[in-house]
mmCIF file of C-alpha atoms in Angstrom:
data_model
loop_
_atom_site.group_PDB
_atom_site.id
_atom_site.type_symbol
_atom_site.label_atom_id
_atom_site.label_comp_id
_atom_site.label_asym_id
_atom_site.label_seq_id
_atom_site.Cartn_x
_atom_site.Cartn_y
_atom_site.Cartn_z
ATOM 1 C CA MET A 1 31.825 -72.181 -156.460
ATOM 2 C CA HIS A 2 35.306 -72.757 -155.008
ATOM 3 C CA PHE A 3 33.825 -74.819 -152.128
ATOM 4 C CA LYS A 4 31.690 -76.887 -154.549
ATOM 5 C CA ARG A 5 34.675 -77.737 -156.777
ATOM 6 C CA LYS A 6 36.754 -78.614 -153.731
ATOM 7 C CA TYR A 7 33.905 -80.723 -152.340
ATOM 8 C CA LYS A 8 33.576 -82.682 -155.639
ATOM 9 C CA TYR A 9 37.340 -83.160 -155.693
ATOM 10 C CA TYR A 10 37.348 -84.668 -152.224
ATOM 11 C CA LYS A 11 34.416 -86.925 -153.141
ATOM 12 C CA LYS A 12 36.461 -88.342 -156.035
ATOM 13 C CA ILE A 13 39.463 -88.922 -153.775
ATOM 14 C CA CYS A 14 37.246 -90.662 -151.183
ATOM 15 C CA ALA A 15 35.740 -92.927 -153.829
ATOM 16 C CA ALA A 16 39.170 -93.960 -155.077
ATOM 17 C CA THR A 17 40.487 -94.390 -151.551
ATOM 18 C CA LEU A 18 37.483 -96.547 -150.676
ATOM 19 C CA VAL A 19 38.292 -98.960 -153.537
ATOM 20 C CA PHE A 20 41.904 -99.385 -152.382
ATOM 21 C CA ALA A 21 40.837 -99.607 -148.732
ATOM 22 C CA LEU A 22 38.349 -102.374 -149.464
ATOM 23 C CA ALA A 23 40.920 -104.276 -151.524
ATOM 24 C CA GLY A 24 43.415 -104.242 -148.663
ATOM 25 C CA ALA A 25 40.966 -104.549 -145.800
ATOM 26 C CA LEU A 26 42.273 -107.911 -144.608
ATOM 27 C CA THR A 27 45.875 -106.719 -144.352
ATOM 28 C CA ASN A 28 45.173 -103.158 -143.196
ATOM 29 C CA ALA A 29 42.583 -103.954 -140.517
ATOM 30 C CA ALA A 30 45.294 -105.019 -138.151
ATOM 31 C CA SER A 31 47.112 -101.676 -138.630
ATOM 32 C CA VAL A 32 44.343 -99.713 -136.905
ATOM 33 C CA PRO A 33 45.333 -99.631 -133.232
ATOM 34 C CA GLU A 34 42.829 -99.905 -130.401
ATOM 35 C CA ILE A 35 42.562 -97.046 -127.915
ATOM 36 C CA GLN A 36 44.524 -97.814 -124.823
ATOM 37 C CA ALA A 37 42.614 -98.926 -121.749
ATOM 38 C CA LYS A 38 41.412 -96.057 -119.589
ATOM 39 C CA SER A 39 43.777 -95.046 -116.819
ATOM 40 C CA ALA A 40 42.730 -95.273 -113.169
ATOM 41 C CA ALA A 41 42.703 -91.472 -113.011
ATOM 42 C CA GLN A 42 40.395 -91.265 -116.039
ATOM 43 C CA LYS A 43 38.027 -93.874 -114.614
ATOM 44 C CA GLU A 44 37.933 -92.036 -111.293
ATOM 45 C CA ALA A 45 37.323 -88.732 -113.071
ATOM 46 C CA GLU A 46 34.503 -90.241 -115.140
ATOM 47 C CA GLU A 47 32.945 -91.696 -111.990
ATOM 48 C CA LYS A 48 33.150 -88.342 -110.200
ATOM 49 C CA ARG A 49 31.792 -86.542 -113.251
ATOM 50 C CA ASP A 50 28.840 -88.917 -113.642
ATOM 51 C CA LYS A 51 28.076 -88.713 -109.930
ATOM 52 C CA ALA A 52 28.195 -84.903 -110.091
ATOM 53 C CA LYS A 53 25.861 -84.983 -113.123
ATOM 54 C CA ASP A 54 23.328 -87.075 -111.187
ATOM 55 C CA LYS A 55 23.545 -84.753 -108.218
ATOM 56 C CA LEU A 56 23.276 -81.723 -110.486
ATOM 57 C CA LYS A 57 20.106 -83.185 -112.000
ATOM 58 C CA ASP A 58 18.619 -83.719 -108.516
ATOM 59 C CA THR A 59 19.681 -80.241 -107.432
ATOM 60 C CA LYS A 60 18.079 -78.684 -110.507
ATOM 61 C CA GLN A 61 14.831 -80.448 -109.574
ATOM 62 C CA ASP A 62 15.197 -79.136 -106.015
ATOM 63 C CA ILE A 63 15.652 -75.632 -107.419
ATOM 64 C CA GLU A 64 12.494 -75.958 -109.504
ATOM 65 C CA ASN A 65 10.559 -77.250 -106.456
ATOM 66 C CA ILE A 66 11.810 -74.356 -104.323
ATOM 67 C CA LYS A 67 10.762 -71.872 -107.012
ATOM 68 C CA VAL A 68 7.261 -73.404 -107.025
ATOM 69 C CA ASP A 69 7.160 -73.101 -103.226
ATOM 70 C CA GLN A 70 8.262 -69.479 -103.529
ATOM 71 C CA ILE A 71 5.389 -68.764 -105.910
ATOM 72 C CA ASP A 72 2.951 -70.385 -103.454
ATOM 73 C CA ILE A 73 4.356 -68.316 -100.560
ATOM 74 C CA LYS A 74 4.155 -65.161 -102.672
ATOM 75 C CA ASN A 75 0.491 -65.861 -103.460
ATOM 76 C CA ASP A 76 -0.257 -66.652 -99.797
ATOM 77 C CA LEU A 77 1.407 -63.401 -98.723
ATOM 78 C CA LYS A 78 -0.566 -61.478 -101.324
ATOM 79 C CA THR A 79 -3.827 -63.016 -100.085
ATOM 80 C CA ALA A 80 -2.985 -62.401 -96.410
ATOM 81 C CA SER A 81 -1.923 -58.810 -97.108
ATOM 82 C CA ALA A 82 -5.158 -58.170 -99.016
ATOM 83 C CA LYS A 83 -7.168 -59.531 -96.073
ATOM 84 C CA LEU A 84 -5.188 -57.324 -93.677
ATOM 85 C CA ASP A 85 -5.786 -54.243 -95.843
ATOM 86 C CA ASP A 86 -9.507 -55.044 -95.928
ATOM 87 C CA LEU A 87 -9.533 -55.533 -92.155
ATOM 88 C CA VAL A 88 -7.735 -52.232 -91.556
ATOM 89 C CA ALA A 89 -10.318 -50.483 -93.747
ATOM 90 C CA LYS A 90 -13.116 -52.074 -91.687
ATOM 91 C CA GLN A 91 -11.398 -51.001 -88.465
ATOM 92 C CA ASN A 92 -11.106 -47.415 -89.671
ATOM 93 C CA LYS A 93 -14.805 -47.379 -90.545
ATOM 94 C CA LEU A 94 -15.586 -48.948 -87.173
ATOM 95 C CA LYS A 95 -13.664 -46.206 -85.383
ATOM 96 C CA THR A 96 -15.815 -43.629 -87.171
ATOM 97 C CA ASP A 97 -18.994 -45.556 -86.270
ATOM 98 C CA ILE A 98 -17.952 -45.811 -82.613
ATOM 99 C CA LYS A 99 -17.174 -42.100 -82.481
ATOM 100 C CA SER A 100 -20.545 -41.279 -84.071
ATOM 101 C CA LYS A 101 -22.359 -43.651 -81.696
ATOM 102 C CA GLN A 102 -20.603 -42.088 -78.712
ATOM 103 C CA ALA A 103 -21.851 -38.673 -79.848
ATOM 104 C CA GLU A 104 -25.405 -40.066 -80.074
ATOM 105 C CA ILE A 105 -25.123 -41.531 -76.576
ATOM 106 C CA GLU A 106 -23.921 -38.226 -75.178
ATOM 107 C CA MET A 107 -26.829 -36.466 -76.891
ATOM 108 C CA ALA A 108 -29.298 -39.022 -75.514
ATOM 109 C CA ASP A 109 -27.845 -38.628 -72.026
ATOM 110 C CA GLN A 110 -28.263 -34.862 -72.299
ATOM 111 C CA GLU A 111 -31.842 -35.195 -73.546
ATOM 112 C CA LEU A 112 -32.618 -37.652 -70.740
ATOM 113 C CA ILE A 113 -31.313 -35.216 -68.160
ATOM 114 C CA GLU A 114 -33.398 -32.435 -69.706
ATOM 115 C CA ALA A 115 -36.549 -34.600 -69.904
ATOM 116 C CA LYS A 116 -36.233 -35.696 -66.291
ATOM 117 C CA ARG A 117 -35.676 -32.107 -65.231
ATOM 118 C CA GLU A 118 -38.850 -30.963 -67.024
ATOM 119 C CA GLU A 119 -40.712 -33.946 -65.559
ATOM 120 C CA ARG A 120 -39.661 -32.978 -62.034
ATOM 121 C CA GLU A 121 -40.546 -29.329 -62.591
ATOM 122 C CA GLN A 122 -43.970 -30.207 -63.957
ATOM 123 C CA TYR A 123 -44.553 -32.647 -61.108
ATOM 124 C CA GLU A 124 -43.691 -29.982 -58.510
ATOM 125 C CA ALA A 125 -45.920 -27.416 -60.235
ATOM 126 C CA MET A 126 -48.789 -29.877 -60.385
ATOM 127 C CA LYS A 127 -48.399 -30.676 -56.697
ATOM 128 C CA LEU A 128 -48.579 -27.001 -55.860
ATOM 129 C CA ARG A 129 -51.731 -26.536 -57.920
ATOM 130 C CA ILE A 130 -53.389 -29.562 -56.354
ATOM 131 C CA GLN A 131 -52.433 -28.377 -52.894
ATOM 132 C CA TYR A 132 -53.701 -24.924 -53.629
ATOM 133 C CA MET A 133 -56.973 -26.075 -55.095
ATOM 134 C CA TYR A 134 -57.893 -28.861 -52.695
ATOM 135 C CA GLU A 135 -56.227 -27.915 -49.457
ATOM 136 C CA ASN A 136 -55.550 -24.234 -49.084
ATOM 137 C CA SER A 137 -58.291 -22.641 -51.159
ATOM 138 C CA THR A 138 -61.855 -23.020 -49.910
ATOM 139 C CA ASP A 139 -63.080 -20.858 -52.750
ATOM 140 C CA ASN A 140 -62.059 -23.357 -55.298
ATOM 141 C CA SER A 141 -62.874 -26.564 -53.443
ATOM 142 C CA ALA A 142 -65.414 -28.954 -54.846
ATOM 143 C CA TRP A 143 -67.679 -28.380 -51.862
ATOM 144 C CA THR A 144 -67.499 -24.689 -52.323
ATOM 145 C CA ALA A 145 -68.344 -25.146 -55.976
ATOM 146 C CA ILE A 146 -71.455 -27.102 -54.951
ATOM 147 C CA ILE A 147 -72.564 -24.899 -52.075
ATOM 148 C CA GLU A 148 -71.908 -21.547 -53.716
ATOM 149 C CA SER A 149 -73.167 -22.450 -57.120
ATOM 150 C CA ARG A 150 -76.114 -20.445 -58.410
ATOM 151 C CA GLY A 151 -77.785 -23.430 -59.841
ATOM 152 C CA ILE A 152 -77.257 -26.850 -61.229
ATOM 153 C CA SER A 153 -75.678 -25.550 -64.365
ATOM 154 C CA ASP A 154 -73.261 -23.299 -62.475
ATOM 155 C CA MET A 155 -72.400 -26.134 -60.080
ATOM 156 C CA ILE A 156 -71.674 -28.499 -62.958
ATOM 157 C CA ASN A 157 -69.556 -25.871 -64.680
ATOM 158 C CA ARG A 158 -67.507 -25.319 -61.514
ATOM 159 C CA ILE A 159 -66.949 -29.050 -60.995
ATOM 160 C CA GLU A 160 -66.066 -29.569 -64.691
ATOM 161 C CA TYR A 161 -63.575 -26.716 -64.509
ATOM 162 C CA ALA A 162 -61.824 -28.284 -61.540
ATOM 163 C CA SER A 163 -61.870 -31.677 -63.306
ATOM 164 C CA ASP A 164 -60.470 -30.161 -66.501
ATOM 165 C CA ILE A 165 -57.548 -28.685 -64.602
ATOM 166 C CA HIS A 166 -56.848 -32.032 -62.955
ATOM 167 C CA ARG A 167 -57.144 -33.920 -66.272
ATOM 168 C CA SER A 168 -54.906 -31.441 -68.025
ATOM 169 C CA ASP A 169 -52.318 -31.806 -65.301
ATOM 170 C CA ARG A 170 -52.545 -35.583 -65.550
ATOM 171 C CA GLU A 171 -52.184 -35.579 -69.347
ATOM 172 C CA LEU A 172 -49.259 -33.201 -69.174
ATOM 173 C CA MET A 173 -47.598 -35.362 -66.527
ATOM 174 C CA ASP A 174 -48.183 -38.489 -68.631
ATOM 175 C CA SER A 175 -46.641 -36.724 -71.617
ATOM 176 C CA TYR A 176 -43.485 -35.862 -69.661
ATOM 177 C CA GLU A 177 -43.236 -39.385 -68.304
ATOM 178 C CA ALA A 178 -43.606 -40.785 -71.844
ATOM 179 C CA SER A 179 -40.849 -38.466 -73.057
ATOM 180 C CA VAL A 180 -38.574 -39.680 -70.310
ATOM 181 C CA ARG A 181 -39.314 -43.330 -71.132
ATOM 182 C CA LYS A 182 -38.694 -42.678 -74.846
ATOM 183 C CA VAL A 183 -35.323 -41.102 -74.141
ATOM 184 C CA GLU A 184 -34.494 -43.935 -71.724
ATOM 185 C CA ASP A 185 -35.378 -46.538 -74.393
ATOM 186 C CA TRP A 186 -33.242 -44.665 -76.922
ATOM 187 C CA SER A 187 -30.321 -44.593 -74.481
ATOM 188 C CA ALA A 188 -30.698 -48.332 -73.822
ATOM 189 C CA GLN A 189 -30.751 -49.064 -77.588
ATOM 190 C CA LEU A 190 -27.646 -46.919 -78.124
ATOM 191 C CA ALA A 191 -25.902 -48.794 -75.324
ATOM 192 C CA VAL A 192 -26.678 -52.144 -77.001
ATOM 193 C CA GLN A 193 -25.402 -50.810 -80.339
ATOM 194 C CA MET A 194 -22.249 -49.532 -78.680
ATOM 195 C CA ASP A 195 -21.651 -52.960 -77.111
ATOM 196 C CA GLU A 196 -21.995 -54.551 -80.569
ATOM 197 C CA LEU A 197 -19.507 -52.085 -82.045
ATOM 198 C CA LEU A 198 -17.045 -52.721 -79.226
ATOM 199 C CA GLY A 199 -17.514 -56.469 -79.776
ATOM 200 C CA MET A 200 -16.705 -56.028 -83.472
ATOM 201 C CA LYS A 201 -13.652 -53.958 -82.483
ATOM 202 C CA ALA A 202 -12.379 -56.819 -80.297
ATOM 203 C CA THR A 203 -13.052 -59.355 -83.088
ATOM 204 C CA TYR A 204 -11.201 -57.220 -85.633
ATOM 205 C CA GLU A 205 -8.259 -56.851 -83.275
ATOM 206 C CA ASP A 206 -8.102 -60.651 -82.835
ATOM 207 C CA GLN A 207 -8.276 -61.152 -86.609
ATOM 208 C CA GLN A 208 -5.561 -58.555 -87.131
ATOM 209 C CA GLY A 209 -3.366 -60.317 -84.606
ATOM 210 C CA ASP A 210 -3.870 -63.662 -86.366
ATOM 211 C CA LEU A 211 -3.089 -62.117 -89.768
ATOM 212 C CA ASN A 212 0.053 -60.436 -88.439
ATOM 213 C CA VAL A 213 1.232 -63.783 -87.041
ATOM 214 C CA LEU A 214 0.450 -65.492 -90.388
ATOM 215 C CA ILE A 215 2.241 -62.813 -92.434
ATOM 216 C CA ALA A 216 5.274 -62.983 -90.150
ATOM 217 C CA ALA A 217 5.363 -66.792 -90.545
ATOM 218 C CA LEU A 218 5.020 -66.484 -94.347
ATOM 219 C CA ASN A 219 7.825 -63.920 -94.476
ATOM 220 C CA ASP A 220 10.022 -66.243 -92.410
ATOM 221 C CA LYS A 221 9.202 -69.056 -94.859
ATOM 222 C CA LYS A 222 9.926 -66.741 -97.773
ATOM 223 C CA GLU A 223 13.385 -65.965 -96.356
ATOM 224 C CA GLU A 224 13.924 -69.672 -95.678
ATOM 225 C CA TYR A 225 13.105 -70.540 -99.302
ATOM 226 C CA ALA A 226 15.371 -67.746 -100.537
ATOM 227 C CA GLU A 227 18.211 -69.190 -98.453
ATOM 228 C CA GLN A 228 17.439 -72.712 -99.681
ATOM 229 C CA LEU A 229 17.416 -71.481 -103.293
ATOM 230 C CA ALA A 230 20.737 -69.688 -102.861
ATOM 231 C CA ASN A 231 22.286 -72.798 -101.318
ATOM 232 C CA ALA A 232 20.863 -75.049 -104.058
ATOM 233 C CA GLN A 233 22.109 -72.712 -106.789
ATOM 234 C CA LYS A 234 25.559 -72.617 -105.190
ATOM 235 C CA GLN A 235 25.484 -76.406 -104.932
ATOM 236 C CA ALA A 236 24.513 -76.657 -108.599
ATOM 237 C CA GLU A 237 27.379 -74.350 -109.517
ATOM 238 C CA ASP A 238 29.751 -76.497 -107.460
ATOM 239 C CA TYR A 239 28.544 -79.606 -109.320
ATOM 240 C CA ARG A 240 29.016 -77.834 -112.668
ATOM 241 C CA ASN A 241 32.550 -76.895 -111.647
ATOM 242 C CA THR A 242 33.195 -80.485 -110.579
ATOM 243 C CA ILE A 243 31.905 -81.748 -113.937
ATOM 244 C CA SER A 244 34.140 -79.275 -115.806
ATOM 245 C CA GLU A 245 37.141 -80.171 -113.649
ATOM 246 C CA GLN A 246 36.636 -83.911 -114.131
ATOM 247 C CA GLU A 247 36.077 -83.530 -117.880
ATOM 248 C CA ALA A 248 39.328 -81.575 -118.041
ATOM 249 C CA ILE A 249 41.050 -84.467 -116.250
ATOM 250 C CA ILE A 250 39.427 -86.941 -118.662
ATOM 251 C CA ARG A 251 40.632 -84.946 -121.689
ATOM 252 C CA ALA A 252 44.096 -84.664 -120.171
ATOM 253 C CA GLU A 253 44.225 -88.419 -119.554
ATOM 254 C CA GLU A 254 43.010 -89.089 -123.096
ATOM 255 C CA ALA A 255 45.632 -86.682 -124.413
ATOM 256 C CA ALA A 256 48.353 -88.352 -122.370
ATOM 257 C CA ALA A 257 47.300 -91.785 -123.610
ATOM 258 C CA ALA A 258 47.230 -90.553 -127.200
ATOM 259 C CA GLN A 259 50.629 -88.894 -126.840
ATOM 260 C CA GLN A 260 52.152 -92.191 -125.726
ATOM 261 C CA ASN A 261 51.079 -93.691 -129.072
ATOM 262 C CA ALA A 262 51.644 -90.581 -131.173
ATOM 263 C CA ASP A 263 53.889 -92.456 -133.605
ATOM 264 C CA THR A 264 51.417 -95.240 -134.362
ATOM 265 C CA TYR A 265 47.995 -93.706 -133.416
ATOM 266 C CA GLU A 266 45.865 -93.268 -136.530
ATOM 267 C CA GLY A 267 42.744 -91.723 -135.056
ATOM 268 C CA GLY A 268 40.102 -92.263 -132.450
ATOM 269 C CA GLY A 269 37.624 -95.081 -132.431
ATOM 270 C CA SER A 270 37.809 -98.790 -131.948
ATOM 271 C CA GLY A 271 36.088 -101.929 -133.104
ATOM 272 C CA ALA A 272 36.186 -103.946 -136.288
ATOM 273 C CA SER A 273 35.858 -102.163 -139.595
ATOM 274 C CA GLY A 274 32.250 -101.789 -140.720
ATOM 275 C CA GLY A 275 30.680 -102.718 -137.387
ATOM 276 C CA LEU A 276 27.579 -101.022 -135.942
ATOM 277 C CA GLY A 277 26.811 -100.368 -132.296
ATOM 278 C CA ASP A 278 23.911 -101.686 -130.255
ATOM 279 C CA ASP A 279 21.441 -98.866 -131.001
ATOM 280 C CA SER A 280 18.680 -100.485 -133.035
ATOM 281 C CA TYR A 281 17.943 -97.353 -135.074
ATOM 282 C CA LEU A 282 21.281 -97.682 -136.874
ATOM 283 C CA GLN A 283 19.882 -100.628 -138.868
ATOM 284 C CA ASP A 284 16.307 -99.366 -139.058
ATOM 285 C CA ASP A 285 15.873 -97.605 -142.429
ATOM 286 C CA SER A 286 12.798 -95.753 -141.144
ATOM 287 C CA TYR A 287 15.180 -93.372 -139.358
ATOM 288 C CA ASN A 288 15.751 -90.704 -141.991
ATOM 289 C CA PRO A 289 14.686 -87.365 -140.443
ATOM 290 C CA SER A 290 14.017 -84.196 -142.389
ATOM 291 C CA ASN A 291 16.180 -81.123 -141.930
ATOM 292 C CA VAL A 292 15.095 -78.820 -139.114
ATOM 293 C CA THR A 293 17.322 -75.846 -140.066
ATOM 294 C CA ASN A 294 17.937 -73.827 -143.213
ATOM 295 C CA VAL A 295 21.563 -75.070 -143.247
ATOM 296 C CA SER A 296 22.407 -77.808 -145.763
ATOM 297 C CA GLY A 297 24.679 -80.727 -145.016
ATOM 298 C CA GLU A 298 26.680 -79.900 -148.142
ATOM 299 C CA ALA A 299 27.383 -76.416 -146.764
ATOM 300 C CA VAL A 300 28.633 -77.954 -143.513
ATOM 301 C CA VAL A 301 30.938 -80.304 -145.422
ATOM 302 C CA ALA A 302 32.236 -77.557 -147.709
ATOM 303 C CA TYR A 303 33.130 -75.437 -144.697
ATOM 304 C CA ALA A 304 34.759 -78.347 -142.832
ATOM 305 C CA LEU A 305 36.933 -79.372 -145.830
ATOM 306 C CA GLN A 306 38.685 -75.975 -145.777
ATOM 307 C CA PHE A 307 40.601 -77.043 -142.686
ATOM 308 C CA VAL A 308 41.946 -80.376 -143.943
ATOM 309 C CA GLY A 309 45.704 -80.489 -143.309
ATOM 310 C CA ASN A 310 45.569 -78.339 -140.172
ATOM 311 C CA PRO A 311 47.017 -79.826 -136.959
ATOM 312 C CA TYR A 312 45.334 -81.978 -134.323
ATOM 313 C CA VAL A 313 45.696 -80.555 -130.788
ATOM 314 C CA TRP A 314 44.141 -82.227 -127.756
ATOM 315 C CA GLY A 315 41.695 -79.773 -126.150
ATOM 316 C CA GLY A 316 42.392 -77.240 -128.928
ATOM 317 C CA ASN A 317 39.755 -74.748 -129.983
ATOM 318 C CA SER A 318 41.001 -73.469 -133.331
ATOM 319 C CA LEU A 319 40.175 -74.895 -136.723
ATOM 320 C CA THR A 320 43.332 -73.206 -138.026
ATOM 321 C CA HIS A 321 45.860 -73.718 -135.239
ATOM 322 C CA GLY A 322 44.588 -77.021 -133.926
ATOM 323 C CA CYS A 323 41.693 -78.858 -132.264
ATOM 324 C CA ASP A 324 40.728 -82.377 -131.274
ATOM 325 C CA CYS A 325 37.923 -84.501 -132.783
ATOM 326 C CA SER A 326 35.026 -83.148 -130.726
ATOM 327 C CA GLY A 327 36.426 -79.619 -130.954
ATOM 328 C CA PHE A 328 36.525 -79.898 -134.748
ATOM 329 C CA VAL A 329 32.865 -80.960 -135.047
ATOM 330 C CA HIS A 330 31.857 -78.424 -132.405
ATOM 331 C CA LEU A 331 33.596 -75.498 -134.143
ATOM 332 C CA VAL A 332 32.312 -76.427 -137.624
ATOM 333 C CA TYR A 333 28.697 -76.481 -136.460
ATOM 334 C CA GLN A 334 29.211 -73.415 -134.307
ATOM 335 C CA HIS A 335 30.052 -71.517 -137.503
ATOM 336 C CA PHE A 336 26.443 -72.135 -138.630
ATOM 337 C CA GLY A 337 24.950 -71.136 -135.282
ATOM 338 C CA ILE A 338 24.227 -74.720 -134.214
ATOM 339 C CA SER A 339 25.112 -75.517 -130.609
ATOM 340 C CA THR A 340 26.833 -78.855 -129.909
ATOM 341 C CA PRO A 341 28.648 -80.549 -127.012
ATOM 342 C CA ARG A 342 32.406 -80.411 -126.497
ATOM 343 C CA TYR A 343 32.816 -84.101 -125.586
ATOM 344 C CA SER A 344 32.778 -86.751 -128.302
ATOM 345 C CA GLN A 345 30.397 -89.207 -126.607
ATOM 346 C CA SER A 346 27.895 -86.448 -125.842
ATOM 347 C CA PHE A 347 27.136 -86.283 -129.581
ATOM 348 C CA LYS A 348 25.230 -89.569 -129.228
ATOM 349 C CA THR A 349 22.140 -87.737 -128.007
ATOM 350 C CA VAL A 350 22.138 -84.443 -129.939
ATOM 351 C CA GLY A 351 20.102 -83.840 -133.095
ATOM 352 C CA GLN A 352 18.031 -86.637 -134.640
ATOM 353 C CA PRO A 353 18.955 -90.339 -135.035
ATOM 354 C CA VAL A 354 19.809 -91.542 -138.566
ATOM 355 C CA ALA A 355 20.003 -95.120 -139.910
ATOM 356 C CA TYR A 356 23.333 -96.249 -141.393
ATOM 357 C CA ASN A 357 21.819 -96.641 -144.862
ATOM 358 C CA ASN A 358 20.373 -93.114 -144.755
ATOM 359 C CA MET A 359 23.559 -91.191 -143.969
ATOM 360 C CA GLN A 360 23.836 -87.848 -145.750
ATOM 361 C CA ALA A 361 26.591 -85.292 -146.098
ATOM 362 C CA GLY A 362 26.852 -83.267 -142.896
ATOM 363 C CA ASP A 363 25.637 -86.027 -140.543
ATOM 364 C CA VAL A 364 27.704 -86.544 -137.386
ATOM 365 C CA VAL A 365 29.183 -90.037 -136.925
ATOM 366 C CA VAL A 366 30.158 -91.169 -133.420
ATOM 367 C CA TYR A 367 32.666 -93.941 -132.621
ATOM 368 C CA PRO A 368 34.009 -95.168 -129.275
ATOM 369 C CA GLY A 369 36.157 -92.219 -128.162
ATOM 370 C CA HIS A 370 35.835 -90.353 -131.476
ATOM 371 C CA VAL A 371 33.475 -88.219 -133.582
ATOM 372 C CA ALA A 372 33.532 -87.084 -137.242
ATOM 373 C CA ILE A 373 31.418 -85.550 -140.045
ATOM 374 C CA TYR A 374 30.226 -87.648 -142.993
ATOM 375 C CA ILE A 375 31.064 -86.054 -146.362
ATOM 376 C CA GLY A 376 29.494 -88.621 -148.693
ATOM 377 C CA ASN A 377 30.847 -91.447 -150.875
ATOM 378 C CA GLY A 378 31.646 -93.442 -147.741
ATOM 379 C CA CYS A 379 34.170 -90.939 -146.310
ATOM 380 C CA ILE A 380 34.439 -88.683 -143.273
ATOM 381 C CA VAL A 381 36.200 -85.420 -142.468
ATOM 382 C CA GLU A 382 37.718 -85.462 -139.001
ATOM 383 C CA ALA A 383 40.379 -84.249 -136.618
ATOM 384 C CA GLN A 384 41.942 -87.705 -136.821
ATOM 385 C CA SER A 385 45.082 -87.785 -134.666
ATOM 386 C CA THR A 386 48.173 -85.922 -133.569
ATOM 387 C CA ARG A 387 50.088 -87.618 -136.379
ATOM 388 C CA ALA A 388 47.557 -87.214 -139.198
ATOM 389 C CA GLY A 389 45.890 -83.917 -138.219
ATOM 390 C CA ILE A 390 42.604 -82.986 -139.895
ATOM 391 C CA THR A 391 41.851 -85.432 -142.734
ATOM 392 C CA SER A 392 39.088 -86.409 -145.136
ATOM 393 C CA TYR A 393 40.228 -89.756 -146.611
ATOM 394 C CA ARG A 394 39.113 -92.358 -144.074
ATOM 395 C CA GLN A 395 36.110 -94.609 -144.577
ATOM 396 C CA VAL A 396 33.043 -93.950 -142.487
ATOM 397 C CA ASN A 397 33.158 -97.554 -141.256
ATOM 398 C CA CYS A 398 36.803 -97.382 -140.209
ATOM 399 C CA HIS A 399 35.678 -98.275 -136.669
ATOM 400 C CA THR A 400 32.513 -99.405 -134.938
ATOM 401 C CA ILE A 401 29.798 -96.773 -135.430
ATOM 402 C CA THR A 402 27.880 -96.183 -132.179
ATOM 403 C CA ALA A 403 25.669 -93.293 -133.342
ATOM 404 C CA ILE A 404 24.719 -91.242 -136.390
ATOM 405 C CA ARG A 405 23.015 -87.891 -135.755
ATOM 406 C CA ARG A 406 21.547 -85.216 -138.049
ATOM 407 C CA LEU A 407 21.969 -81.692 -136.657
ATOM 408 C CA VAL A 408 20.849 -79.602 -139.652
#
């Protein structure tokens, strides 16, 4: 309730002040001094600051591009590593297959040796039987079988017996020869399979070599990007420091210029009373944005009015012990958790644009070299000057308005 009563009181004072101000506008307009021309040091600082801002913007884009490249490299490494893991698994299986195939080949070689041995033994035994029957034994010769037979039937039986022995030997020999050929075919097939496995082994080794080279190259690229990112981040930090240093110089130059006119300086801003800047939205009544926070403009004004009468201090950061114009607006809004710049002209782009005819309590008003808070009834609350301190009696159109922004 105390803030509301105080707020209404200040509104009445502003209304009365506005009447007197309008009545004496022709005589008083000349009493508002223009801000001194910027010093060479300030111009140089602003140039360096703006250049650093441009470079910082480019560096930030470089940082984002490097981070995208790092993601691509990370994905490529993941893919290559997965392929290498799969290849290693195939190689391990191949080693097992080669070992198993080698065991089969050794078994086939052993069986081939055994089959050939049996074949030779059977061949030697058959030769001995043939020699015995047809060369050394007259009793068992075919002629003997014919001559000594007791009849046709006996003769035929004797001849058939000799033929059966020969046929049996021949079949047995054929069987051994077939066994040998079968084992030989098996050995040849195993040899072909082993050659295929060894070929796969060589292919896998080549693929592994290629993947190792690729992974090494990707890791080198990864380290290169990490170095580039570190350099870009350091560069960005250097630009930020440069911006801060140059803004400090700018504030110091502004403070020095203001101090020179401390006896006559009546607040920041320049331009004829009631003038509007070049931004078209200032005269476009369609610009009347809705609030985007749960903070009311009246609450902002009520809080700001508590500090009327406190001192103006260039670069100050205390609503009680002293602050400058941008510091005042910054600290008031900071109280409500709303982030703002710390440089008066930076307020031109924060929040939402508002037309001159739609100004509401709590809106930020920007002038050339100055910034304030509109409190209603045509007045502003501001850290006005080193002579006046924090005040709430000046008209909103005391200088050319270059921007009006709604932050609540």
